[in-house]
Tab-separated table of C-alpha atoms in Angstrom:
chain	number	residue	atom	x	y	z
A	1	UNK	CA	57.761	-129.101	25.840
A	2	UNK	CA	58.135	-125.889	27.909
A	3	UNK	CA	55.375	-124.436	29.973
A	4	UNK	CA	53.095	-122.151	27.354
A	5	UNK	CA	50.692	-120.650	29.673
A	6	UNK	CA	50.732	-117.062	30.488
A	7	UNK	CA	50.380	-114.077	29.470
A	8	UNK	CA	52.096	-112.268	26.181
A	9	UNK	CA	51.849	-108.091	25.824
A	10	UNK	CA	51.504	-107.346	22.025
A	11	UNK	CA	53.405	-104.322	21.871
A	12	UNK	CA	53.763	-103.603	18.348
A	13	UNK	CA	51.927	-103.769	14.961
A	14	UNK	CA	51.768	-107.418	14.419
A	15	UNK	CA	49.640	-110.256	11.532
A	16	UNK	CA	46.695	-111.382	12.936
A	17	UNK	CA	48.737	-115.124	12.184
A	18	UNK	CA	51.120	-114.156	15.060
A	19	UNK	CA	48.286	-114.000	17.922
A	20	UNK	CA	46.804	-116.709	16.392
A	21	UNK	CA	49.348	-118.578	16.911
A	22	UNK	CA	50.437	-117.641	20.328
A	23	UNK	CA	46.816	-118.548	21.129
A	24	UNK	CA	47.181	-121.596	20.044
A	25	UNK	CA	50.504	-122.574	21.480
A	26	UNK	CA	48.273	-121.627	25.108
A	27	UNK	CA	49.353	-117.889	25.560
A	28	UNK	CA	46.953	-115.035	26.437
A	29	UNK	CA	47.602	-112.051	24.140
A	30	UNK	CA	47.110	-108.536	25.395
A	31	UNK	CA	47.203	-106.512	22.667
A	32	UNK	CA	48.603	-102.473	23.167
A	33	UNK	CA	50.652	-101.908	20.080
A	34	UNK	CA	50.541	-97.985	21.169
A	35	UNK	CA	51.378	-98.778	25.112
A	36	UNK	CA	54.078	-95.809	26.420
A	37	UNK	CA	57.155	-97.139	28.377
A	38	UNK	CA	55.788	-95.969	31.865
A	39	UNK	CA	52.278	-97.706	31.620
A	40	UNK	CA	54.502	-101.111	30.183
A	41	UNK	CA	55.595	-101.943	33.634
A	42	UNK	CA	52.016	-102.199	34.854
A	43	UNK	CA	51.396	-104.481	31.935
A	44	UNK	CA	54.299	-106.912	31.944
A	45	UNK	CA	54.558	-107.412	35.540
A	46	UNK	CA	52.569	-111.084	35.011
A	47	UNK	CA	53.707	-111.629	31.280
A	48	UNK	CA	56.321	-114.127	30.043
A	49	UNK	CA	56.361	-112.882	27.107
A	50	UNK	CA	56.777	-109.429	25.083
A	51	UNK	CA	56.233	-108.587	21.414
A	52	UNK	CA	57.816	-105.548	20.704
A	53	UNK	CA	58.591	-102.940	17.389
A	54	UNK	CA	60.386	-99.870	18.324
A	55	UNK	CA	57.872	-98.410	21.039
A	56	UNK	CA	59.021	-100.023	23.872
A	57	UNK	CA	63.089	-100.485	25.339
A	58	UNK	CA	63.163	-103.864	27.222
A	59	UNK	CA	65.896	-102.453	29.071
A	60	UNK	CA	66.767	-103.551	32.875
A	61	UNK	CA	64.177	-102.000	34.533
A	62	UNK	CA	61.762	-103.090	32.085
A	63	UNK	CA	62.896	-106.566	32.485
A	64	UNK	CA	63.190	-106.339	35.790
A	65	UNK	CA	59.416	-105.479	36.032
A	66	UNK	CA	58.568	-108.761	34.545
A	67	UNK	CA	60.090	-111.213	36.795
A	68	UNK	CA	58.119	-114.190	34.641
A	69	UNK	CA	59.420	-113.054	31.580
A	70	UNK	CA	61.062	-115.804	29.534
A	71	UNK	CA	60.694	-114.657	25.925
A	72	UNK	CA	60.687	-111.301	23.814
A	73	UNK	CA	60.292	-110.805	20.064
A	74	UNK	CA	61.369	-107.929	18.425
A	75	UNK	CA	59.506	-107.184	15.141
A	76	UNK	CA	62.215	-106.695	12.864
A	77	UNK	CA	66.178	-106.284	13.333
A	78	UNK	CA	66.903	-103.798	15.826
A	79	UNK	CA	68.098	-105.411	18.880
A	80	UNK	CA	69.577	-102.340	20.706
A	81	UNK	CA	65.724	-101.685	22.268
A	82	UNK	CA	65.981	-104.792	24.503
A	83	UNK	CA	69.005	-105.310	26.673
A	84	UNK	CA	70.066	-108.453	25.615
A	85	UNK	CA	73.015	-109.076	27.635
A	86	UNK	CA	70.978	-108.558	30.806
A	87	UNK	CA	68.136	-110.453	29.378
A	88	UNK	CA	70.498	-113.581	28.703
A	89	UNK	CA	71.635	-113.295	32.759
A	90	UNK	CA	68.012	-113.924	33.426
A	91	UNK	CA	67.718	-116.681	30.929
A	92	UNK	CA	65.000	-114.751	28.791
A	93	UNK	CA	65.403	-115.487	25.292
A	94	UNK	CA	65.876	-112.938	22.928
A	95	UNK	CA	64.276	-113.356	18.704
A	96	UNK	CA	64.558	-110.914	16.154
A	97	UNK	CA	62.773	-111.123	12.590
A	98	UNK	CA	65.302	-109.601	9.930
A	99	UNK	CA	64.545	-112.234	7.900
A	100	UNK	CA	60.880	-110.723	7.685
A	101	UNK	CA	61.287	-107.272	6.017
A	102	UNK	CA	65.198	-107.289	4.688
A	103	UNK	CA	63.432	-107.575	1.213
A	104	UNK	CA	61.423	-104.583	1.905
A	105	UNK	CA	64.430	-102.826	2.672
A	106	UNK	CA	66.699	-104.093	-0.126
A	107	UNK	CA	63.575	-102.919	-2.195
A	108	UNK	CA	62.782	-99.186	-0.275
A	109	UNK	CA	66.692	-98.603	-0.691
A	110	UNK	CA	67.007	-99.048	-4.449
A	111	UNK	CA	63.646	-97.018	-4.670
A	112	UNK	CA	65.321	-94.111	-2.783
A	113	UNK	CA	68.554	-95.036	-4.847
A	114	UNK	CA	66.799	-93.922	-8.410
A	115	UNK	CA	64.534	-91.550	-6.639
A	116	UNK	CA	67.851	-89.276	-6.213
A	117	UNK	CA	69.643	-90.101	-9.042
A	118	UNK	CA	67.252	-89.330	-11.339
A	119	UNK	CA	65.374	-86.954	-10.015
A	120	UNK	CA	61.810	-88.200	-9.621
A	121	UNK	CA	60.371	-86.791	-6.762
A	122	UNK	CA	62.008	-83.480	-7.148
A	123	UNK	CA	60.611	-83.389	-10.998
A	124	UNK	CA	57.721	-84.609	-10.304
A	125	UNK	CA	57.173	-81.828	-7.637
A	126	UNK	CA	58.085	-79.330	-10.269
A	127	UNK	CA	55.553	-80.369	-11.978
A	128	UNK	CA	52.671	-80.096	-9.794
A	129	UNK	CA	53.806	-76.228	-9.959
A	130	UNK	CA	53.497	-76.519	-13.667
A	131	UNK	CA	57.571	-76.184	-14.786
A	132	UNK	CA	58.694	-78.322	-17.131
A	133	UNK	CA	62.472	-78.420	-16.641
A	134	UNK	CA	64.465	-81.629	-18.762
A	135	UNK	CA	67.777	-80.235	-18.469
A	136	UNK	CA	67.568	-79.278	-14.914
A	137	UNK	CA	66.676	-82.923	-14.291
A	138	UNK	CA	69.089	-84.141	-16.169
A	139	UNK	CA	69.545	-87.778	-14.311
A	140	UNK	CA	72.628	-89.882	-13.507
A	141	UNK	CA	72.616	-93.911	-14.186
A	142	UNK	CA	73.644	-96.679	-12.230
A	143	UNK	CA	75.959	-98.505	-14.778
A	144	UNK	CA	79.012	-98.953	-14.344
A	145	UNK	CA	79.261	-97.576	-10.294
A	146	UNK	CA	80.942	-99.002	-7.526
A	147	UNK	CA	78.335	-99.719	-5.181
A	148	UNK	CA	79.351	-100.310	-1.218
A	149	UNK	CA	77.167	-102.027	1.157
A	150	UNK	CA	78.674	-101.786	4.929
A	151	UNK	CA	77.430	-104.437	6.684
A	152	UNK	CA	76.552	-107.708	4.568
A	153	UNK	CA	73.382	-109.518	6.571
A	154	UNK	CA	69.842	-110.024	5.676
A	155	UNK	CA	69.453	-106.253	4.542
A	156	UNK	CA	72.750	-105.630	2.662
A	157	UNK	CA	72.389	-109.322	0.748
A	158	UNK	CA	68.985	-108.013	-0.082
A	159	UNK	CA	70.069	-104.883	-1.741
A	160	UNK	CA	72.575	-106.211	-3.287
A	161	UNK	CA	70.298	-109.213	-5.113
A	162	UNK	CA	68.166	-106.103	-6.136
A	163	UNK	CA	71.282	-104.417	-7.865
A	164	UNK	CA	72.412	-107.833	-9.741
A	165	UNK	CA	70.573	-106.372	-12.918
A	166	UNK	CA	72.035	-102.859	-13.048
A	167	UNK	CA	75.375	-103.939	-14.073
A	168	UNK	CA	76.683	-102.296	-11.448
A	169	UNK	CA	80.235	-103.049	-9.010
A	170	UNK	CA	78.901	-104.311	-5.698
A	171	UNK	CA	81.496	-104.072	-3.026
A	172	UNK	CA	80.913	-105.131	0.859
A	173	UNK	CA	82.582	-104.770	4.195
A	174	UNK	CA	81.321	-106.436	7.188
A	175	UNK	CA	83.883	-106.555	9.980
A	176	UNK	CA	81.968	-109.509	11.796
A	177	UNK	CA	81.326	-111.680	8.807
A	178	UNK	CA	84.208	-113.910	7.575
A	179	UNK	CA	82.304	-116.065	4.879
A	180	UNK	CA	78.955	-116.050	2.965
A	181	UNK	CA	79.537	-113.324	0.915
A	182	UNK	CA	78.394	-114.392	-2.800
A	183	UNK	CA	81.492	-114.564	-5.129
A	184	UNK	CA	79.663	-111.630	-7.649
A	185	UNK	CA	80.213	-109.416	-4.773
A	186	UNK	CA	83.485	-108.038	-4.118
A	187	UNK	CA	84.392	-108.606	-0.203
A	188	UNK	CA	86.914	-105.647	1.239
A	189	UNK	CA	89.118	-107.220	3.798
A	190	UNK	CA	88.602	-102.938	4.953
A	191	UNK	CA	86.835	-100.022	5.141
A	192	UNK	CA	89.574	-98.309	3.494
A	193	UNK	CA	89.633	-100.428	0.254
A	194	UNK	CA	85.944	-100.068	-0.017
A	195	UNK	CA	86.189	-96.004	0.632
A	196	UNK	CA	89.075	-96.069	-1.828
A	197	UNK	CA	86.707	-96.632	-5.004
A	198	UNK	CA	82.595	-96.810	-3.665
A	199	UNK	CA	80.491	-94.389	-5.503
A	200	UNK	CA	77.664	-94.740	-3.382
A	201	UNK	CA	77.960	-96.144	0.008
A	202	UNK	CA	74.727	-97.871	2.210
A	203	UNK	CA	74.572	-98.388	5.136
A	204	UNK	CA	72.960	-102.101	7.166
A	205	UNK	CA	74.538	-101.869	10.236
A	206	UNK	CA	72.486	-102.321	13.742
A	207	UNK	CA	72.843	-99.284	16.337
A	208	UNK	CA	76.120	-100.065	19.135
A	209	UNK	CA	79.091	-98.532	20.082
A	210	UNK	CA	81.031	-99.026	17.170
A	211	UNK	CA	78.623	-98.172	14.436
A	212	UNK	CA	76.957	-94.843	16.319
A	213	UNK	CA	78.136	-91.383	14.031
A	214	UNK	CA	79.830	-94.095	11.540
A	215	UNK	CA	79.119	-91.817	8.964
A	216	UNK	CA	81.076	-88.416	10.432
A	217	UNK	CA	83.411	-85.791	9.615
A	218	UNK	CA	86.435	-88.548	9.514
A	219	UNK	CA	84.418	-90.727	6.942
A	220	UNK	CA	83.477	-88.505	4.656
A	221	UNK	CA	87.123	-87.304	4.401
A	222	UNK	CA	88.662	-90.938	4.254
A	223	UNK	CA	86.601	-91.090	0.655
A	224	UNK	CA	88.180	-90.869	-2.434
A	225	UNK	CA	85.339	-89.419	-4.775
A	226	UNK	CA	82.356	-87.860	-3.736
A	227	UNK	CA	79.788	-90.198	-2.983
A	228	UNK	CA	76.126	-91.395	-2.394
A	229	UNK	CA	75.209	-92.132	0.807
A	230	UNK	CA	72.239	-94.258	1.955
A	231	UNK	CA	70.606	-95.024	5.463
A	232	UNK	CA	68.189	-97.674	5.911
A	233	UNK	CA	69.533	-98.996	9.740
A	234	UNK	CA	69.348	-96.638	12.282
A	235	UNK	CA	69.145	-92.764	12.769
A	236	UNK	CA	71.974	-92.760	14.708
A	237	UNK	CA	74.674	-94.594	12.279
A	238	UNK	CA	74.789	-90.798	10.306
A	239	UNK	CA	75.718	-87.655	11.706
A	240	UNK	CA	73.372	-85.509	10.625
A	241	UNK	CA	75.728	-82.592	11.307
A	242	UNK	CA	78.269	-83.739	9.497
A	243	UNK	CA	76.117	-85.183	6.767
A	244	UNK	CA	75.165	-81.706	6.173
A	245	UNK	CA	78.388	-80.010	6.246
A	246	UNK	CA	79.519	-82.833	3.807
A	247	UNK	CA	76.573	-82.234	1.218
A	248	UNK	CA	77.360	-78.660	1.514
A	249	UNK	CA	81.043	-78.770	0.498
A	250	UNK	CA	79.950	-81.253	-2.069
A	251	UNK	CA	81.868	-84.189	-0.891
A	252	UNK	CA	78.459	-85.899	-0.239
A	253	UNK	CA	76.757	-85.824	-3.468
A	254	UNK	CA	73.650	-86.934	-2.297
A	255	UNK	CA	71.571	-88.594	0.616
A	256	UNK	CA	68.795	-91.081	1.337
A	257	UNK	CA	67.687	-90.719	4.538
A	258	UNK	CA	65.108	-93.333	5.864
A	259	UNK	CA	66.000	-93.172	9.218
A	260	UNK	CA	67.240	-90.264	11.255
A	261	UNK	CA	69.397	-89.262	14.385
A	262	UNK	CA	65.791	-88.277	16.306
A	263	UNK	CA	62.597	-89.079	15.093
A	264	UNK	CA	59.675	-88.976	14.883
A	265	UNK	CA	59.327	-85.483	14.054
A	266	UNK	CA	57.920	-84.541	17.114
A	267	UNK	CA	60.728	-85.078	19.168
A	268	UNK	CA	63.601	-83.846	17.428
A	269	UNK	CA	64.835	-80.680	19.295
A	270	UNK	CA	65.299	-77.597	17.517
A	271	UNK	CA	69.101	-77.716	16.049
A	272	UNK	CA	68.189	-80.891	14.732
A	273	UNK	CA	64.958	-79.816	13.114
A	274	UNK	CA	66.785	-76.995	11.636
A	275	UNK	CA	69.612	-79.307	10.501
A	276	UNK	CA	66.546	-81.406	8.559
A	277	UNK	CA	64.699	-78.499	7.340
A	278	UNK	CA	67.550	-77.565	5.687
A	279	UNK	CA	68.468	-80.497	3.990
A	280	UNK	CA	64.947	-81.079	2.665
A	281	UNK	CA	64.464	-78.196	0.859
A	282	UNK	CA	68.036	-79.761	-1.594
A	283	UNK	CA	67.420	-81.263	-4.578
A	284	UNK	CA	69.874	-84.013	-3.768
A	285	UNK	CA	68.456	-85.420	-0.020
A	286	UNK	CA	65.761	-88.154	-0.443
A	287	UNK	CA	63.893	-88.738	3.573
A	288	UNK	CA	61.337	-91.158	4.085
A	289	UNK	CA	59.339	-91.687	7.337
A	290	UNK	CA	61.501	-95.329	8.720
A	291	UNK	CA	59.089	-96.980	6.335
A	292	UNK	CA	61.585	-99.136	4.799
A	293	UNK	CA	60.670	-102.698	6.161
A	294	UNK	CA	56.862	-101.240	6.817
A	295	UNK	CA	54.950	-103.471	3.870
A	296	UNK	CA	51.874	-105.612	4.178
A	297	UNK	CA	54.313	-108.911	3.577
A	298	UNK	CA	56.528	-107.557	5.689
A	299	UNK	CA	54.188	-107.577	8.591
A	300	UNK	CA	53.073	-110.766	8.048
A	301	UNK	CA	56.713	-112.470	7.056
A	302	UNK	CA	57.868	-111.197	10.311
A	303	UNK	CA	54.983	-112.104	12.265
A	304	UNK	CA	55.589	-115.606	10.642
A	305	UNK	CA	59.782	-115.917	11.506
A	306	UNK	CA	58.604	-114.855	15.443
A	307	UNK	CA	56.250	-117.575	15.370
A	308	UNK	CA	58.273	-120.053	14.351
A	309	UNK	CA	61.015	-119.154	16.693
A	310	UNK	CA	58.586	-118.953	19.692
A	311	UNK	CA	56.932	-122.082	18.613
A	312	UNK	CA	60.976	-123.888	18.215
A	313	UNK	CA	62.016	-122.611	21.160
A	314	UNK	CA	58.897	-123.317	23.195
A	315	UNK	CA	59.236	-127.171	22.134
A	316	UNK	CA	56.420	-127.556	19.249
């Protein structure tokens, strides 16, 4: 069994099961869940270990701050905050917890999904100014659409498990997976034969080179019909520009947005800001706060998977 003394920075909302645990195992927690990236390299310069969300980028200076460091979780499935490849030339060991809150997500994208297509939250804002407008809201049903899913790991399979009852046509591309796609899914050997007849397309992809402004003004013209498009991964897998010019020429029928190109709010700069106050204010754009893996179980699944890889990989 490996060494388990030291200390471990708690940078990110976590179960109170996860300290526990690290406790236990002989760590010392620190916990600063809202610690800024120039105050971290105070903080990890005697860790080996780091527990991190979306707050912090482990990249090589940060690393190379903490010259102890052997381990660092990442609270959920966005790797691209911690440079891994440098990490693994210092024999740190990298964990991720998709396996924590990829049911959350399946769930928060099928909930945006029927949000849009038939019309809740802009009805139900209507309302609260008293209209009453049926026809206007006139909805559009799953049945019978061809669904796409790019990118078929813990997040795709999970929305597509939550679209098995909607008798719909679920379709998935993943470039890096050759097997364990479910035979009730249809597997595109392309991105061409899925753009050829998706309705809707969503997108699980993490954040690199070859998935940043996936969704731009070449995509939206390679697809056949006009389409649905969702974003659950990562701001930066849609062009928000082009997303916008799409929705406008009505190629893009409609968007759900949980994620966006800067966020929060607070730091978007103002072209972008204008760019999401105007899509907003449509009828057809769905945003959410990045709140689609942010549940009570969630926290506490992924809190769990961490554990149990620290705890594996430590020996116990």
């Amino acid at each position: 069994m490996k060494n388990n003394s030291g200390r471990v920075l708690i940078a990110a909302p976590v179960h109170a099961m996860l300290t526990d645990g690290l406790t236990d195992l002989g760590f010392d927690c620190i916990h600063q869940e809202n610690i800024t990236q120039a105050a971290a390299f105070d903080l990890v310069r005697d860790c080996v270990g780091v527990i991190t969300s979306t707050r912090l980028q482990l990249d090589k200076e940060l690393i190379n701050a903490a010259p102890g460091l052997r381990w660092i979780g990442r609270m959920g499935s966005g790797m691209e905050v911690i440079d891994t490849a440098y990490a693994a030339e210092k024999n740190i060991a990298c964990f991720a917890s998709p396996e924590g809150n990829c049911n959350a997500v399946g769930e928060h994208a099928l909930g945006m999904l029927l949000t849009l297509t038939r019309r809740i939250a802009w009805s139900q804002s209507e309302i609260r100014q008293g209209l009453w407008l049926r026809e206007k809201n006139r909805g559009i049903e799953l049945e019978g659409k061809n669904i796409g899913i790019i990118g078929y790991g813990h997040t795709g399979a999970s929305f597509a498990k939550k679209l098995m009852g909607f008798d719909v046509r679920i379709m998935a591309y993943d470039k890096y997976r050759e097997d364990g796609i479910p035979q009730h899914v249809v597997k595109c050997a392309s991105l061409e034969q899925l753009m050829r007849h998706a309705d809707i397309i969503s997108f699980h992809v993490p954040l690199q080179d070859d998935t940043r402004n996936y969704l731009n003004e070449s995509f939206i013209e390679r697809m056949a019909k006009p389409f649905i498009v969702i974003n659950t991964s990562r701001g930066g897998v849609v062009d928000t520009a082009s997303l916008s010019r799409g929705i406008a020429t009505g190629k893009i029928i409609g968007a759900c947005l949980d994620v966006l190109e800067q966020e929060p709010l607070a730091s978007m700069d103002a072209g972008m800001r204008g760019l999401l106050d105007g899509l907003i204010r449509l009828p057809n754009v769905v945003v959410t706060p990045h709140i689609a893996g942010y549940t009570f179980e969630a926290l506490y699944k992924m809190s769990k998977t961490l554990l149990n890889k620290i705890t594996h990989y430590m020996g116990g």
